[in-house]
Short mmCIF file of C-alpha atoms in Angstrom, two decimals:
data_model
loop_
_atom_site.label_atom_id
_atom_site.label_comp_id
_atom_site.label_asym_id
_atom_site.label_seq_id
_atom_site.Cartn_x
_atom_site.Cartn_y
_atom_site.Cartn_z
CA UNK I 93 139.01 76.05 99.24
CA UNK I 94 135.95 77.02 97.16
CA UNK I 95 136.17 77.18 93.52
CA UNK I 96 136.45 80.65 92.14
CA UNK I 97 135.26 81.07 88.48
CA UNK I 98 137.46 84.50 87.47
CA UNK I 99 136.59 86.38 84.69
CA UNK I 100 138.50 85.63 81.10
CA UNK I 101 141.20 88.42 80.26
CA UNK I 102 140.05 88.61 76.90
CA UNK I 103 136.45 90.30 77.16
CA UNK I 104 135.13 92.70 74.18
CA UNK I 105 135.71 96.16 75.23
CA UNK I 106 131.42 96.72 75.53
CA UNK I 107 131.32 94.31 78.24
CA UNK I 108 133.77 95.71 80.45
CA UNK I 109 132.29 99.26 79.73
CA UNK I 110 128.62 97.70 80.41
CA UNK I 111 130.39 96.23 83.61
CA UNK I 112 131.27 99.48 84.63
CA UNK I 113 128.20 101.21 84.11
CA UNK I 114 126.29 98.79 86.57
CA UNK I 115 129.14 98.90 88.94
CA UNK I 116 128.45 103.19 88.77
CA UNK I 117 124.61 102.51 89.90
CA UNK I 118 125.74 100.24 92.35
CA UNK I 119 128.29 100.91 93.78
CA UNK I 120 126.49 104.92 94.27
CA UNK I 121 123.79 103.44 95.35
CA UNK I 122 125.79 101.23 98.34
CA UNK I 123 128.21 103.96 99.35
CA UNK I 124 126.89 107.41 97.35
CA UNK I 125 124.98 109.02 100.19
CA UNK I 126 127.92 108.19 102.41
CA UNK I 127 130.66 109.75 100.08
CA UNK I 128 128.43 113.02 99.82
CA UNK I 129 128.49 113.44 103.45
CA UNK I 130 132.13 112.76 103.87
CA UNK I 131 132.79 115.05 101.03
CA UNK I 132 130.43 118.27 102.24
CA UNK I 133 132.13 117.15 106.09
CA UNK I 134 135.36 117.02 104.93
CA UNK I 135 134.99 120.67 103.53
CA UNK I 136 134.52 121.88 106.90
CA UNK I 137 137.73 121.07 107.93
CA UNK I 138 139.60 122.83 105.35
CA UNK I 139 139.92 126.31 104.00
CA UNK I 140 137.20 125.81 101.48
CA UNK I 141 134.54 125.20 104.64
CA UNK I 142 132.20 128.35 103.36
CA UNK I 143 131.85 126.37 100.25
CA UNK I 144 130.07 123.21 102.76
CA UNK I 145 128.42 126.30 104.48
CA UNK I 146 126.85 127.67 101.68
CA UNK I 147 125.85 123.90 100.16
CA UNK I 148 124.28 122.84 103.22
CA UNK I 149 122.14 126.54 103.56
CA UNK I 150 121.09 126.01 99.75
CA UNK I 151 120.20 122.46 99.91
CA UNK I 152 118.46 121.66 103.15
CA UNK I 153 117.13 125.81 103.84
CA UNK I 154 116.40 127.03 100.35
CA UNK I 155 116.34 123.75 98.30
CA UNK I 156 114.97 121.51 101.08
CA UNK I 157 111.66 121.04 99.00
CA UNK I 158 112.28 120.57 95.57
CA UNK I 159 111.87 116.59 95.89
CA UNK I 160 108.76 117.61 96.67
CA UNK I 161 107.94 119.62 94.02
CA UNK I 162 108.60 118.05 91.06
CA UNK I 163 112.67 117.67 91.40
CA UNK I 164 115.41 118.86 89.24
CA UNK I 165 115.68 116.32 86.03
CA UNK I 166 118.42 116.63 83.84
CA UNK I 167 118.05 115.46 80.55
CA UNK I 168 121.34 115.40 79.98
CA UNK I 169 122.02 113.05 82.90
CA UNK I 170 119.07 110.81 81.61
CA UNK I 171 120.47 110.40 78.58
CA UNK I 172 124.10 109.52 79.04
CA UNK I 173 125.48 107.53 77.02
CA UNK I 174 126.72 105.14 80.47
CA UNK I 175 122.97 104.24 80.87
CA UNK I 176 123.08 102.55 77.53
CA UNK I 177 126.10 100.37 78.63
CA UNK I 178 123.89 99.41 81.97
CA UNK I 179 121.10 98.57 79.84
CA UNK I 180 123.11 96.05 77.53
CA UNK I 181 124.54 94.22 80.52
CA UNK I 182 121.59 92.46 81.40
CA UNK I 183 119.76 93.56 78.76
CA UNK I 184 117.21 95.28 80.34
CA UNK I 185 113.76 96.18 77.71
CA UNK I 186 110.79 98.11 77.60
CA UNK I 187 107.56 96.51 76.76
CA UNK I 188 104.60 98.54 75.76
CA UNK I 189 100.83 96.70 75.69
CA UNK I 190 98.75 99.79 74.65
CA UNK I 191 99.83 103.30 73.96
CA UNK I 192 99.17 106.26 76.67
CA UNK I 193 97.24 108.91 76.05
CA UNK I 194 99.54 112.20 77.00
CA UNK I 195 96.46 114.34 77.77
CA UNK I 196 96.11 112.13 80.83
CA UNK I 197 98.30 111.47 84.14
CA UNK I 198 99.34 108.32 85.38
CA UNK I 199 100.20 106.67 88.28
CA UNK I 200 102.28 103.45 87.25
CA UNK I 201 102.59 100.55 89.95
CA UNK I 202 106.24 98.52 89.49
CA UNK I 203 106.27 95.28 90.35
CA UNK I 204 108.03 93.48 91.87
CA UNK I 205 111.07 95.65 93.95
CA UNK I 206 114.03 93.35 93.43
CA UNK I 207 117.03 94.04 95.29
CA UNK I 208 117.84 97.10 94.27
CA UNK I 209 115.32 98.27 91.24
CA UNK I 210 117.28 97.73 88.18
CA UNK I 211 114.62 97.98 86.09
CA UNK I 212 112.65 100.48 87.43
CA UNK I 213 115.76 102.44 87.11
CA UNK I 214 116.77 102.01 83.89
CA UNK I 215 113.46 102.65 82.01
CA UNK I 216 111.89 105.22 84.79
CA UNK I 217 115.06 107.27 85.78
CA UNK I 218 116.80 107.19 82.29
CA UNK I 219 116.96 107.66 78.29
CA UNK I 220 118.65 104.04 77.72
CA UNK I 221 115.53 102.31 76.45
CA UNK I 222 113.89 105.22 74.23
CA UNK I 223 111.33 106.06 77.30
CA UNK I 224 110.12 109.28 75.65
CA UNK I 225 109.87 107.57 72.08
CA UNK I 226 107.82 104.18 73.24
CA UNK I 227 105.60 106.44 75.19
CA UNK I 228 105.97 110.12 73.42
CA UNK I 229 104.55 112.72 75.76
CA UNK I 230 104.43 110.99 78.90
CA UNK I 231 107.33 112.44 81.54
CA UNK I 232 107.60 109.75 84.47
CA UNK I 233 109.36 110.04 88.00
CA UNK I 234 110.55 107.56 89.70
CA UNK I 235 109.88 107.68 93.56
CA UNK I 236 112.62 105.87 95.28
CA UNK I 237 112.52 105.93 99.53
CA UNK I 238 112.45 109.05 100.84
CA UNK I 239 115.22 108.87 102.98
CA UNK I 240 117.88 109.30 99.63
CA UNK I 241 116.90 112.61 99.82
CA UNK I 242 118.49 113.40 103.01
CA UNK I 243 122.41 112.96 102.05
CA UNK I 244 124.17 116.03 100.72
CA UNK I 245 124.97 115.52 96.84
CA UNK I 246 123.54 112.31 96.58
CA UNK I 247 119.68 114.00 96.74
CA UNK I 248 121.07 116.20 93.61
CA UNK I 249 122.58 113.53 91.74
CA UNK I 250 119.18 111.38 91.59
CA UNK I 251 117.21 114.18 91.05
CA UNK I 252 119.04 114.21 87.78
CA UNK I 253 117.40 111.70 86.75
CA UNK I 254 114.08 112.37 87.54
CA UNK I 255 113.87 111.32 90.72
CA UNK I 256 111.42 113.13 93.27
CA UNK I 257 109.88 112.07 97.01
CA UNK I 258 107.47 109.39 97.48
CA UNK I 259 105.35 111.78 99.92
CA UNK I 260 101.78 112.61 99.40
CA UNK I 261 102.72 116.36 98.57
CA UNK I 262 104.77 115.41 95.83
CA UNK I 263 102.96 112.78 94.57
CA UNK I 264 99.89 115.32 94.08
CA UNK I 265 102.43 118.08 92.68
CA UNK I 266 103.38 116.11 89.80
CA UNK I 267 99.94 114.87 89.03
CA UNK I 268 97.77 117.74 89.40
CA UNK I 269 100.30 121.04 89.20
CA UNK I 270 102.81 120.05 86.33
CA UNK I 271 99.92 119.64 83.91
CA UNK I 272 98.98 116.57 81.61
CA UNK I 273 101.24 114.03 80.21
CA UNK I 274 103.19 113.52 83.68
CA UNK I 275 103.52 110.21 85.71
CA UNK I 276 104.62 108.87 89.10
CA UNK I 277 106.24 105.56 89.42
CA UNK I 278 105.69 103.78 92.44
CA UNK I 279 107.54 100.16 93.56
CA UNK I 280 104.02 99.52 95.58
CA UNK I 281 105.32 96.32 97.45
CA UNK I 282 108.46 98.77 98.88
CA UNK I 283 111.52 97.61 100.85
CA UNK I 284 109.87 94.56 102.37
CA UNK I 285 109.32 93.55 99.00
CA UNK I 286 112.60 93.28 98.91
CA UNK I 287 113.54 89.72 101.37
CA UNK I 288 111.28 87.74 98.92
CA UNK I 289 113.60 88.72 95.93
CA UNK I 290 115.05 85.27 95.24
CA UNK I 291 115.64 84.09 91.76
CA UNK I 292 112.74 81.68 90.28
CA UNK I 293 110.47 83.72 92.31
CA UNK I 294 106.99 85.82 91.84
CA UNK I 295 106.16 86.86 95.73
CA UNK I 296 104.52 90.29 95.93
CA UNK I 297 103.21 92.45 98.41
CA UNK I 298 100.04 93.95 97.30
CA UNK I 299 97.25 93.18 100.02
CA UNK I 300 98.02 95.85 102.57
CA UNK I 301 99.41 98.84 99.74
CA UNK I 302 96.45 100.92 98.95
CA UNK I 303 97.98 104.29 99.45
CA UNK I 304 98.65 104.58 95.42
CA UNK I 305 95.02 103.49 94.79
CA UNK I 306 93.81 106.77 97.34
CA UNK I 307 96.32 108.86 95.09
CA UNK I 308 95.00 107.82 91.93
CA UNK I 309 91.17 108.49 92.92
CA UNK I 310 92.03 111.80 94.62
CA UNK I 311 93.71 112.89 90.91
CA UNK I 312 91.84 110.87 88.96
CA UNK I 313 95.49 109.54 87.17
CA UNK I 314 94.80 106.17 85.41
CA UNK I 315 96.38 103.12 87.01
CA UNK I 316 99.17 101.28 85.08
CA UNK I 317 100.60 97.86 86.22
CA UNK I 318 103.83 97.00 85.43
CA UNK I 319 105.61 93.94 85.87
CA UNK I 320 109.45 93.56 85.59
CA UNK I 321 109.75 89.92 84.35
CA UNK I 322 113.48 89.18 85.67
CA UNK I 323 114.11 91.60 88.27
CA UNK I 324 114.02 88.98 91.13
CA UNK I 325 117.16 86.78 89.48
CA UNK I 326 119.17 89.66 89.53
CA UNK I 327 120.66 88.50 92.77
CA UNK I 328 121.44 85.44 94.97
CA UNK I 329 119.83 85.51 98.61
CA UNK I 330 120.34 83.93 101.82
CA UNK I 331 117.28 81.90 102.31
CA UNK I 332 114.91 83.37 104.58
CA UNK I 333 111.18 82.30 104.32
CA UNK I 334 108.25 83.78 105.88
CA UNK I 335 108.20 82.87 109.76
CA UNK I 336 111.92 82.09 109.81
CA UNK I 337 113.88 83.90 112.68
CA UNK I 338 115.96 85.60 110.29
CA UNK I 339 112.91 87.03 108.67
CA UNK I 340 111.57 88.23 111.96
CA UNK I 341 115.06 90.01 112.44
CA UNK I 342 115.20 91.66 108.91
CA UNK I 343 111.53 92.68 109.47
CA UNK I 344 112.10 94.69 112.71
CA UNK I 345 115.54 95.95 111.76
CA UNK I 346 113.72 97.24 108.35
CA UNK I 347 110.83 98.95 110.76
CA UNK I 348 113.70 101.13 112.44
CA UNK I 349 115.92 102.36 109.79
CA UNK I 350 113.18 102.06 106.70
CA UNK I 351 115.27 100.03 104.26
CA UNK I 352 115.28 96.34 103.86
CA UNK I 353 118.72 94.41 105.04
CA UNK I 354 118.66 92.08 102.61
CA UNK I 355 121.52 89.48 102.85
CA UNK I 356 122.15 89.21 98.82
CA UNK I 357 125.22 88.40 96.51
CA UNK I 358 125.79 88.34 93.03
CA UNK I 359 129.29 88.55 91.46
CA UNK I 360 131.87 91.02 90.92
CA UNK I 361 133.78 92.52 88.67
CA UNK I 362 136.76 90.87 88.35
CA UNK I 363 134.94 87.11 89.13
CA UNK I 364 131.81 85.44 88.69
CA UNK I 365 131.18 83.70 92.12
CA UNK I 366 130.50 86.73 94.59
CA UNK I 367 130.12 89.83 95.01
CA UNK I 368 127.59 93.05 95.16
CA UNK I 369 126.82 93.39 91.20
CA UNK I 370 124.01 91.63 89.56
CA UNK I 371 123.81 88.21 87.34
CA UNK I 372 123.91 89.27 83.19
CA UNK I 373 120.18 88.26 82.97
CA UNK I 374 117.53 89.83 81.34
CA UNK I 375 115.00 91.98 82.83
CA UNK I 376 111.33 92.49 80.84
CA UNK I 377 109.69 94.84 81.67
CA UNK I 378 105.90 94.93 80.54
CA UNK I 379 104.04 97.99 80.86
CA UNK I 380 99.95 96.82 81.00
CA UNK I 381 96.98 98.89 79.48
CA UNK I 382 95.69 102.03 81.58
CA UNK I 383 93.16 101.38 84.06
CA UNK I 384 90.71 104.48 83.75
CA UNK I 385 89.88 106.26 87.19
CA UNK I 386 87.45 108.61 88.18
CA UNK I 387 88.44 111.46 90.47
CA UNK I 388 86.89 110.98 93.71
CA UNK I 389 87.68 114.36 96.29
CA UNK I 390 87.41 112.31 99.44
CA UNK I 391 87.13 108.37 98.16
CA UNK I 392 85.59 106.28 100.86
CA UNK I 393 87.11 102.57 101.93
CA UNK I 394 84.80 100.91 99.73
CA UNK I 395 86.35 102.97 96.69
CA UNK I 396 89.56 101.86 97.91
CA UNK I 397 88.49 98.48 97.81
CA UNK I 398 86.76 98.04 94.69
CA UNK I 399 89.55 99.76 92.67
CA UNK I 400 92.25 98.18 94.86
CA UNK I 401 90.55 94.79 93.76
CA UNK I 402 90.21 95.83 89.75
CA UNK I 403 94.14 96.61 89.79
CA UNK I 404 95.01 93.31 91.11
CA UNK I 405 92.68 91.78 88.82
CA UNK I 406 94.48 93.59 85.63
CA UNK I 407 97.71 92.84 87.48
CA UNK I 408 97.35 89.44 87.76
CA UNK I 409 95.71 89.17 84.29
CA UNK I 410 99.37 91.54 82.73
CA UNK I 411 101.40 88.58 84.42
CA UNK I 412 99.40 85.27 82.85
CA UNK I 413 99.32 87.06 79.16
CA UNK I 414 103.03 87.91 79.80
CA UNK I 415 104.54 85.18 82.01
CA UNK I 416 105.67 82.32 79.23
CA UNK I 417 106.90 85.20 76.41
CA UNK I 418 109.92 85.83 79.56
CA UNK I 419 110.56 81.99 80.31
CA UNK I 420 108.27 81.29 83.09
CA UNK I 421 106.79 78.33 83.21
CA UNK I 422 103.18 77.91 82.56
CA UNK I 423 102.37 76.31 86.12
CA UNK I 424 103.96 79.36 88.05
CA UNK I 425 101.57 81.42 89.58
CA UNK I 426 101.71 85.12 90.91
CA UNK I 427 101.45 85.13 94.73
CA UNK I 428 100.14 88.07 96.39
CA UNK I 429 100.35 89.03 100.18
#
C-alpha cells in the first residue's frame, strides 16, 4: 500500500485559512463553470424559473459583450482579504525591474502558463500583492481563454476580478478606448503551454505566438515580459515529452475542446501525497523593463518579425539577469519553441 504522508492536526490557524483560499481558486476553477450552469438549470425547474429566464436574457442578450468591452471589475472582489491568504500559501511576489509610465498602455506577455496560472492570477486578477501601489496608475486585465466566458455566473464572477476576453475587439478596447494607464495581460504560450509544465522546467512556446506583437504595433502599447520564476513546480505531471503518443493525444484532444488535458497532481487538503491543489512553493514573478513600440496602422510581416525577435531578445535577457536570484541554476537555459 503506498505511503500516505497526512497532514499534522496541529497547523497554525493562517495555514489552514491560506489552504482554503487556494482550494476557493481551484476548486472554482475545476468545477465553477459547471456549478453555474447547474445552478441557472436547476432554476428552471422550480418556481423561481423567471429568475433563470431573466439571468440568461441579461447575460448572454444584453450583457453578452461586456468581456469584450472592458469587463465588470470589482474592486472589492480584488481586494478580498481571501486573496491575501492565497498569496501566503506559496508565497507568491511581485517583482518590479523599472517603473511604468501611466501615460502609456501596455501589453504585458506572462510567461510561462503553468497548470493553471497561479501567478498570473494572483498579481493580474487581484489586490494581494499591492498591484496598484508597485505600479501606481497602471489598471491590468488579465485575459484568461475565452471559453470561461460562456458559463452562466462563472463569466460574472471573473469579471470581478478584472478579467475580460482574449479577442482582438477587446484587446483593442482596453488599449485604445479606456484611455492611458490601462494594460492587457496575455499568457502568450496559451494552453499548450501548459503539457510542458513540469517542475525543474523552463519550456516555452514563443516561436509561432505573434498575435500580441500585431496588437502592440496596431496600438502602439509598449511590450512587457514577464516571467513567473516558480510557476511550473506548482504541480506534479505525468511525463509526456514532445513526440510521445500521449503528447500526440493531449495535442489533438486540446485542438477540439481549446483547453489543455493536462494529467497533473499535487496534494490535497487533508494530505500531502495527491491531489488537485498546488505544492507550498514560491512563485517570482519578475516584471522586465517596457519595450517601446511604435504604432504601425497596418504592420507588415517584417514588423512582426523584427519586434517579435527584440521581445525574445529582452525575454531571454529578463530570465539570465533573474534566473539564479529564484534558485535556478546557472547552467539552465530558457528553451523556446
Amino acid at each position: 500500500m503506498p505511503y500516505v504522508e497526512f497532514a499534522p492536526l496541529r497547523i497554525p490557524f493562517h495555514r489552514r485559512l491560506e489552504t482554503a483560499a487556494v482550494a476557493l481558486y481551484y476548486y472554482s476553477f475545476y468545477f465553477g463553470a459547471l456549478l453555474g450552469t447547474v445552478i441557472i438549470l436547476g432554476l428552471f425547474f422550480t418556481s423561481y424559473y423567471p429568475i433563470a429566464m431573466m439571468y440568461i436574457t441579461w447575460a448572454y442578450l444584453i450583457d453578452g459583450r461586456t468581456p469584450d468591452h472592458g469587463g465588470r471589475r470589482s474592486e472589492f472582489v480584488r481586494k478580498a482579504r481571501v486573496w491575501k491568504y492565497f498569496r501566503d500559501y506559496f508565497p507568491i511576489k511581485l517583482i518590479k525591474t523599472t517603473e511604468l509610465d501611466p501615460s502609456k498602455n501596455y501589453v504585458f506577455g506572462y510567461h510561462p502558463h503553468g497548470v493553471l496560472c497561479a501567478g498570473a492570477f494572483c498579481n493580474f486578477a487581484t489586490e494581494a500583492t499591492n498591484f496598484s501601489g508597485t505600479f501606481p496608475g497602471i489598471t491590468p486585465h488579465l485575459l484568461p481563454l475565452m471559453a470561461l466566458f460562456k458559463p452562466p455566473l462563472f463569466r460574472d464572477y471573473i469579471m470581478s476580478s478584472g478579467m475580460c476576453n482574449v479577442t482582438r475587439e477587446s484587446c483593442e478596447y482596453i488599449l485604445t478606448k479606456k484611455g492611458p494607464g490601462n494594460s492587457v495581460v496575455i499568457v502568450v504560450g496559451g494552453a499548450e503551454e501548459a503539457f510542458d509544465a513540469h517542475p525543474d522546467t523552463y519550456t516555452l512556446i514563443l516561436k509561432p505566438r505573434k498575435g500580441f506583437i500585431k496588437l502592440a504595433l496596431r496600438t502602439g502599447a509598449s511590450l512587457v515580459p514577464v516571467f513567473a520564476f516558480g510557476e511550473n513546480d506548482l504541480f506534479n505531471q505525468v511525463k509526456n515529452p514532445r513526440g510521445s503518443k500521449l503528447r500526440d493525444i493531449q495535442q489533438k484532444i486540446q485542438k477540439m475542446v481549446a483547453f489543455a488535458p493536462v494529467l497533473f497532481f499535487g496534494r490535497g487538503i487533508f494530505q500531502y501525497t495527491f491531489g488537485f491543489l498546488p505544492h507550498r512553493r514560491p512563485v517570482n514573478v519578475v516584471v522586465g523593463p517596457p519595450i517601446p513600440v511604435t504604432k504601425v496602422a497596418n504592420p507588415t510581416p517584417d514588423h512582426l518579425d523584427d519586434l517579435h525577435t527584440i521581445y525574445i531578445e529582452k525575454l531571454k535577457q529578463l530570465f539570465e539577469e533573474n534566473k539564479t536570484k529564484y534558485n535556478v541554476p546557472e547552467s539552465t537555459e530558457l528553451i523556446i519553441y
